[in-house]
Every structure is written in C-alpha cells, then in structure tokens.
Coordinates of C-alpha atoms in Angstrom, one line a residue:
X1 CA -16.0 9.0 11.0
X2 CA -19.3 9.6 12.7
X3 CA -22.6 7.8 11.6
X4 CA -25.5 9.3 11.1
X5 CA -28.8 7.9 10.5
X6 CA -32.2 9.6 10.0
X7 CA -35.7 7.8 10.8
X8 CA -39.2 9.1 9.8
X9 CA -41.8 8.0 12.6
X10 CA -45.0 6.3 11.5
X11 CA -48.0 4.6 12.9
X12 CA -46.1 2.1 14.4
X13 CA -43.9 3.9 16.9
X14 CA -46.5 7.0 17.2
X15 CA -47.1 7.4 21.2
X16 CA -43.9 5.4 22.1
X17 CA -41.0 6.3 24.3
X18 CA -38.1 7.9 22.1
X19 CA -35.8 5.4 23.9
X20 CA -37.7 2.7 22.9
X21 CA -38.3 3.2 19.7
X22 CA -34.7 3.7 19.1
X23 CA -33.8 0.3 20.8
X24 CA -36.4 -1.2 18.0
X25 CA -34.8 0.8 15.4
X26 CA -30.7 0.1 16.2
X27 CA -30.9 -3.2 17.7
X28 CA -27.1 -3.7 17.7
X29 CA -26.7 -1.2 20.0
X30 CA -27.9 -1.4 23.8
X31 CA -30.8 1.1 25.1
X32 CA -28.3 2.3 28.1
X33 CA -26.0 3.5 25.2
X34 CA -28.9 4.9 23.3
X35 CA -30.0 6.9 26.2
X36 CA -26.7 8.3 26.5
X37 CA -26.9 9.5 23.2
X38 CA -30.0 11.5 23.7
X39 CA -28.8 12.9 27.1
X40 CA -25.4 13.9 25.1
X41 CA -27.6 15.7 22.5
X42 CA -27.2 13.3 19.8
X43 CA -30.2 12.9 19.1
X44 CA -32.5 15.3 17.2
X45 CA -36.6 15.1 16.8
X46 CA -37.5 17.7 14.0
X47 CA -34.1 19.5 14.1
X48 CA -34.1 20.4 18.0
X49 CA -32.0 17.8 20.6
X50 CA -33.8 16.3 23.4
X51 CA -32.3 15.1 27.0
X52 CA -35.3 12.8 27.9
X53 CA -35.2 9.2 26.5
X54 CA -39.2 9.5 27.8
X55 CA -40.4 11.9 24.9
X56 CA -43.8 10.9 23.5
X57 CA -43.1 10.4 19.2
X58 CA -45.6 11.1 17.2
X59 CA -46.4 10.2 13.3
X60 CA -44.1 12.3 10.9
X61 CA -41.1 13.0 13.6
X62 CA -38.2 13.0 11.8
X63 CA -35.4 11.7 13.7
X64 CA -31.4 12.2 13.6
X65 CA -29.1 10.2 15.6
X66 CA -25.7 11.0 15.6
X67 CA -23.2 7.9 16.3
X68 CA -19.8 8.7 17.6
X69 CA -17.2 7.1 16.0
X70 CA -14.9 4.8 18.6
X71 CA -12.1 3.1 19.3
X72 CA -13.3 -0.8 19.4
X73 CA -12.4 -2.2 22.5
X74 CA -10.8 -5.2 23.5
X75 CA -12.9 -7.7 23.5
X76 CA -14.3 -9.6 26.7
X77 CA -14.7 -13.3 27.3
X78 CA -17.4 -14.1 28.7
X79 CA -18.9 -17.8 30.1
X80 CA -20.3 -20.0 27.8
X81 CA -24.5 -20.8 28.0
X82 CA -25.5 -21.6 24.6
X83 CA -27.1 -24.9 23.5
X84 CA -24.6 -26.7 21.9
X85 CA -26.1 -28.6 19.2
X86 CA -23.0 -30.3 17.3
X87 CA -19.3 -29.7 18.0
X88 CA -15.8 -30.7 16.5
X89 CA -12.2 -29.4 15.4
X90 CA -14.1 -27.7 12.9
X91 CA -17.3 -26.0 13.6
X92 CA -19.9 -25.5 16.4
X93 CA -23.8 -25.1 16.2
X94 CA -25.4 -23.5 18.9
X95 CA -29.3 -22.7 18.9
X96 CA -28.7 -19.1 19.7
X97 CA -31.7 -17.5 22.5
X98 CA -33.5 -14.7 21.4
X99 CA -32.5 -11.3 22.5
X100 CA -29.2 -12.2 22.3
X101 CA -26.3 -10.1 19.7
X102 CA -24.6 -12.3 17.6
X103 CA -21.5 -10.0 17.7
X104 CA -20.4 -6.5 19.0
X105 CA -21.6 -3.3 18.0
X106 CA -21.6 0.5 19.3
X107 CA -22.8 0.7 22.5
X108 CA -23.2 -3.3 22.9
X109 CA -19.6 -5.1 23.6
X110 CA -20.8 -7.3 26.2
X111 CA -23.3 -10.1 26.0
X112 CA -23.0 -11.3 22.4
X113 CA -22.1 -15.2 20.6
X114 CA -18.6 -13.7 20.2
X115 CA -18.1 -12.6 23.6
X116 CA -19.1 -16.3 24.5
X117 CA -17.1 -17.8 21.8
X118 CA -14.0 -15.9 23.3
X119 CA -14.7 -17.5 26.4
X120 CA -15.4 -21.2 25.4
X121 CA -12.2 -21.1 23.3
X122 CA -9.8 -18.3 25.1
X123 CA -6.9 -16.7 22.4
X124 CA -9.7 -17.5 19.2
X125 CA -9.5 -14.3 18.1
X126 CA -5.8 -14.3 17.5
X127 CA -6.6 -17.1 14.8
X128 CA -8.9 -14.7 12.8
X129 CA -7.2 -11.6 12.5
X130 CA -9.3 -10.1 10.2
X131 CA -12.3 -10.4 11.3
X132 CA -13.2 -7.2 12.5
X133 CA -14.1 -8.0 15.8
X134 CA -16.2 -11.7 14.9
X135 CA -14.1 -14.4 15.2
X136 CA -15.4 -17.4 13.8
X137 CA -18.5 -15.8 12.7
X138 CA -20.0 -17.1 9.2
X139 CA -23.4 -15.9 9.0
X140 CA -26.2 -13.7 11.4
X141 CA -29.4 -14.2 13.3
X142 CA -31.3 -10.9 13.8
X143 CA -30.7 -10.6 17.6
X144 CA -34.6 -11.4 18.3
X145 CA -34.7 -14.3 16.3
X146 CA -33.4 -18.1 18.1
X147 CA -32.0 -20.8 16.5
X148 CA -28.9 -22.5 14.3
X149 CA -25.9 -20.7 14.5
X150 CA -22.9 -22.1 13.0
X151 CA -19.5 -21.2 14.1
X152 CA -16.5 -21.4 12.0
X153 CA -13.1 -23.2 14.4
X154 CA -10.1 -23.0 12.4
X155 CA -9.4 -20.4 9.3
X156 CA -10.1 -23.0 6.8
X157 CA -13.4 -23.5 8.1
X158 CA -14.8 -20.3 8.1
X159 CA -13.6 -19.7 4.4
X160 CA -15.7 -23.7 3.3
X161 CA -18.9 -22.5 5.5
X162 CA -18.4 -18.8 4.0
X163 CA -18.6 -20.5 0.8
X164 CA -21.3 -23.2 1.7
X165 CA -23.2 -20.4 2.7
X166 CA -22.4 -17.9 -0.6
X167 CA -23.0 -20.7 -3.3
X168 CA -26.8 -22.0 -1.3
X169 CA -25.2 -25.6 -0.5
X170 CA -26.0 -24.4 3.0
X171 CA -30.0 -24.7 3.0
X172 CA -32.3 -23.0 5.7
X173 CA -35.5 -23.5 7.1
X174 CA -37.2 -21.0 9.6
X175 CA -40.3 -21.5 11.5
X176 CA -42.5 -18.4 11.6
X177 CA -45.6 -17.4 13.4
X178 CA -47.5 -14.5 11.0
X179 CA -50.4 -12.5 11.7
X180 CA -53.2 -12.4 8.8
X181 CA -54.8 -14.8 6.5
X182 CA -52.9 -16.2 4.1
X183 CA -53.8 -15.9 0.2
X184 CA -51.5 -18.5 -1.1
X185 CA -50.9 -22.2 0.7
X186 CA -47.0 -21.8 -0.3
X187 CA -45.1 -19.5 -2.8
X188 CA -41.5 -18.2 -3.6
X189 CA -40.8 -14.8 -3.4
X190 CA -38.4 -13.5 -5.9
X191 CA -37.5 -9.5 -5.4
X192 CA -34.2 -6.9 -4.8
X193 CA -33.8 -6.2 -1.4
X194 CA -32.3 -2.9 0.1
X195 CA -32.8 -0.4 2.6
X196 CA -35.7 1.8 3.4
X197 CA -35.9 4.9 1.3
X198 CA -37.2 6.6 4.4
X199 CA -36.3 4.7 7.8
X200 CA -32.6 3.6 7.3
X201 CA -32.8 0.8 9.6
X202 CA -35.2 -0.8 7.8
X203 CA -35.2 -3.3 4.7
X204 CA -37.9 -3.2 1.6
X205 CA -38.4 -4.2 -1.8
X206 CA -36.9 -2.2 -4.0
X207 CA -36.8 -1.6 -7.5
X208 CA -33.2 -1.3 -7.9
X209 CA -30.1 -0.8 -5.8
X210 CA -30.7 -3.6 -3.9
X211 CA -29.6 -7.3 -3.9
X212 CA -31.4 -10.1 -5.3
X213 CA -33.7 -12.2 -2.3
X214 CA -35.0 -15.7 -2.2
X215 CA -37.8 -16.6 -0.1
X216 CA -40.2 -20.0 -0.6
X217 CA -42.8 -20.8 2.1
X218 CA -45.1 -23.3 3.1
X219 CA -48.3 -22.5 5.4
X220 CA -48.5 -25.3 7.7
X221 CA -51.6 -23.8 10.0
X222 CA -54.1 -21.1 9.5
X223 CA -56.9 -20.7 12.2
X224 CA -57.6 -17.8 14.5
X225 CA -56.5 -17.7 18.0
X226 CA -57.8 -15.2 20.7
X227 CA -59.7 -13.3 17.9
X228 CA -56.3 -12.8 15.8
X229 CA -55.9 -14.6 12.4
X230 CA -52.6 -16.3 12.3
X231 CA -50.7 -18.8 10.6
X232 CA -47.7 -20.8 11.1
X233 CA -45.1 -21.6 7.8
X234 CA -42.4 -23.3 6.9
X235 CA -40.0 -20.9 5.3
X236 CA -36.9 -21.5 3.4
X237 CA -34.4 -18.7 2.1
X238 CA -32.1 -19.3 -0.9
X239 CA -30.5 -15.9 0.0
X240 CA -29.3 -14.6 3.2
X241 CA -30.4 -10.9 2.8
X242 CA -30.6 -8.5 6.1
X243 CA -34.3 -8.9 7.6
X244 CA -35.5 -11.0 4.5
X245 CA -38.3 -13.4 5.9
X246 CA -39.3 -10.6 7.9
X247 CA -39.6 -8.4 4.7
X248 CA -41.2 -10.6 2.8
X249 CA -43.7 -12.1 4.6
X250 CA -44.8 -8.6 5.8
X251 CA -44.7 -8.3 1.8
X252 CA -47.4 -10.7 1.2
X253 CA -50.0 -9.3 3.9
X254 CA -47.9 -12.0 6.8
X255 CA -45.7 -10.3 9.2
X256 CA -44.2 -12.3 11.8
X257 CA -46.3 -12.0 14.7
X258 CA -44.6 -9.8 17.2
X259 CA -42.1 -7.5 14.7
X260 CA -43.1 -4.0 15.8
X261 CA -40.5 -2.7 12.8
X262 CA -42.3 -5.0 9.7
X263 CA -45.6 -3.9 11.4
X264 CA -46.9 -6.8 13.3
X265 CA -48.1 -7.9 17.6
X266 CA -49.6 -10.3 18.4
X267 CA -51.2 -8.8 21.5
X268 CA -50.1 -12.2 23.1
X269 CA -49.2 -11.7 26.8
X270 CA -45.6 -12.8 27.1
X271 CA -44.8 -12.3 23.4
X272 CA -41.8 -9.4 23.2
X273 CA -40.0 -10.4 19.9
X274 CA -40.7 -11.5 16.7
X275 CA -42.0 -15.3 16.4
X276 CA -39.0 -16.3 14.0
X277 CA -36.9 -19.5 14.6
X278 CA -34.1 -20.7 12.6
X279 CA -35.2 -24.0 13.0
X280 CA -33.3 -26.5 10.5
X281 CA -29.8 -26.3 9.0
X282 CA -27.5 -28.4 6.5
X283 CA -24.6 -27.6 5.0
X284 CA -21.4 -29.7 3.8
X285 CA -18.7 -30.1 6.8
X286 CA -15.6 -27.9 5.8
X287 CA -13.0 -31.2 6.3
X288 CA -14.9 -34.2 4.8
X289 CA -18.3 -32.6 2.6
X290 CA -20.6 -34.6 3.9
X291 CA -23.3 -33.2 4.4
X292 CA -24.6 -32.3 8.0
X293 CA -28.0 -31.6 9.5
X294 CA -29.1 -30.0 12.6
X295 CA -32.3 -28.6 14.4
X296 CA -32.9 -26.3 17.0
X297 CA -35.8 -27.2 19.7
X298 CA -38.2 -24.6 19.2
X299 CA -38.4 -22.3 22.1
X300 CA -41.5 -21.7 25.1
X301 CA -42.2 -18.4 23.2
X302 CA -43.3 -20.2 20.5
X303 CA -44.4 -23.5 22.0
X304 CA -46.6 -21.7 23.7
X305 CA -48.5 -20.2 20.6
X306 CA -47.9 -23.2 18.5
X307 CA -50.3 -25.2 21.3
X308 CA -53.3 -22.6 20.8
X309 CA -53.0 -23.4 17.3
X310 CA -52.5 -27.1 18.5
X311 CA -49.7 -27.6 16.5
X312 CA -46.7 -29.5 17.3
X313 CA -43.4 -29.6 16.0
X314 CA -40.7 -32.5 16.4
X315 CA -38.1 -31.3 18.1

C-alpha cells in the first residue's frame, strides 16, 4: 500500500529548499530518493506537483508526499567501521556516528548499522527471521544522534535486551547541548507522547492518543557562548518514545542546539545535526544478569562546543 504523509510548513523551513526540508522531515529515507519523488510527481505543494527539488517553501505550504510502496530488497553487507565498545556471544555495543541509519528504510538500503551488522557477522539475518529487515536490532538512535547502540547476537538475546529495555532495567543517560536559559536546575518530565497533529513526522505532547514519556534532566552548564544562551544537561529517559529528549526539552523552552525540526541552531560553524549523544548505558547481560555498563566518547561536534563552555566530560 502506498504511504502518504502530509506536512504544514512553518517558520522553520520557510525560504528552504523543498529537497531539503524533506530530507529534515523523512530522515529514514535518503535525499537522492526524495528528489526522485518530486521529479516523479510525488510530491505536491498546495495540491499542484513540482519537478524541482530547488522550490523556495514558504510558511503555510501544505505538503503531500506520496511513498510508493516496494518490494524490500535483499539486503547488502557492507564493511564494518563502528566503534566497538564491548563484544561477546551475546551482544555488541557500538557508539553509533551521527548521520548514520540505524536500519533500512525507503529510499535508504545502503549505509545503515544493519547493513554493517550483516557484514561483521555474514548469514545474521537468517538467525532472526522475523525481523523485518533489522537483525539483531533492540532499540533506535535518531540517525543524527551518536552514541550506545546495543546489538542483540543470538535469538535469546534480543528477546532479554527487548525486555531489559521494555521493563527500564536498561537505564540511559544522554548528553545534550540546548539553546535558552534554563528555568529549572533539573526536573522530570512526565507527559503522552504522539505525533504532530499537523506535521506527521513530528512528535508533541499530546493530550491523549499518545504513549506515556519519561524524561529527568540535570543542567550541568549554563553560560552564553558567542552571544547565544546555552546549556549543557544530563538527561535520563525512563521511556524510549520516538524523538522524546528532543520533544521535551524543546517543551520546556531547551531545544537541543542544532534540531532544525524541534526548532533550534546554534549558528555554530560546523554544527549540522542536533547536539544529542547517547552517552551512558547499563543494562543486565542476557546470559548471566549482571549488570553491564558502557560509555560512548563524546564526539568533536560536541567537544568542540563543550570547550567554549569549558566543560569537560570523562570519556
């Protein structure tokens, strides 16, 4: 079945590329593919198709983007790069890059963890059947955001990490970079979670339909740097909802500094993603339960900022 999704344009993509903004607003799929989609005609702005991925947006276009349904390819192995951070029979944590797709979507089928995974370990996708295309794949990191991965080995260990992750024993802490003064020196943020009533690629707080979301933080830093306010926090979820730091902080007058879709850049030369960094991880090893920690070096993105605010983090 074909997919259709439908975007309302505000301030924050007005005067931007069409091609662009798409890329910002479908990040699973690649901006060659999305191009394609607007040269096909698959793409509407106010009801009319456009061929040119350059078109100028403006505040209020309403966009349609039609996805073609297809026929998932085989999937590719690929070499192995990734940071390994711990490895066994079991598991494997890598301290994923940013920019990169944690697994395959339309229009993106190269280039991802999985493709990697399939690589490092060739015939591990004939061990997980069922996994619709992500072998070994437990939980996500938004494809701008770096840091712990865990990877699921063997059958039995994807169902104890799945269940680590679904019952909190698995605890998370992020390092974030946020743009704005903070009115609080830590909180926990307690709301539903669900998707944008107007731009469907986006998360919000909703009032129902959604799913309950977690968030505590801690504000480490506060100062201003280069004329913008910022602050660096320590921020643990209890929840793993889609976008969730990203929706709360924004929530609380703290986007994470560089998130063009939560409303938020830096203006930082060098700075193309959002400052977000999964930074620790524990969780209880799927053979023996004792409990395991890790931490992912923060990377020269955010090293770099982190020394204006003359912070620095043990790696």
């Amino acid at each position: 079945m074909n997919r259709q999704l439908e975007f309302t344009i505000d301030g924050t993509f007005a005067d931007c590329r069409l091609d662009a903004v798409l890329a910002k607003l479908i990040p699973d799929s690649s901006r060659a593919y999305l191009q394609k989609l607007i040269k096909d005609g698959k793409v509407a702005i106010n009801g009319k198709t456009t061929a040119l991925p350059r078109t100028i947006l403006k505040t209020g276009n309403q966009l349609t983007v039609l996805i073609p349904e297809v026929q998932t390819p085989e999937l590719a192995a690929e070499d192995f790069e990734f940071e390994i951070l711990f490895e066994d029979n079991s598991l494997l944590v890598i301290n994923k890059p940013a920019g990169v797709v944690v697994h395959p979507g339309a229009g993106n089928h190269q280039g991802t963890v999985v493709n990697a995974l399939l690589g490092r370990y060739p015939g591990m996708e004939k061990l997980f059947p069922d996994s619709d295309g992500r072998p070994g794949i437990v939980h996500r990191l938004d494809k701008d955001t770096s840091g712990c991965l865990v990877i699921a080995k063997t059958p039995e260990a994807m169902f104890k990490l799945g269940r680590a992750f679904a019952d909190h024993t698995a605890k998370k802490c992020y390092l974030a970079i946020c743009r704005g003064v903070p009115q609080e020196n830590s909180g926990t943020l307690t709301t539903l979670i669900g998707r944008h009533p107007v731009n469907r690629q986006k998360m919000a707080i909703v009032d129902r339909n959604g799913k309950e979301a977690v968030t505590s933080y801690q504000i480490v830093t506060a100062q201003t740097v280069d004329k913008l306010p910022l602050a660096l926090a320590k921020v643990n979820i209890a929840t793993g909802r889609t976008h969730q730091i990203r929706v709360h902080m924004s929530s609380i007058g703290l986007p994470v500094a560089g998130d063009e879709l939560y409303g938020s850049n830096t203006g930082f030369p060098g700075v193309t993603r959002q400052q977000l960094h999964a930074w620790k991880l524990s969780l209880p090893h799927p053979a023996s339960g004792e409990i395991m920690e890790f931490t992912a070096p923060v990377p020269e993105d955010m090293r770099n900022i982190l020394t204006k605010l003359n912070v620095k983090i043990k790696q």
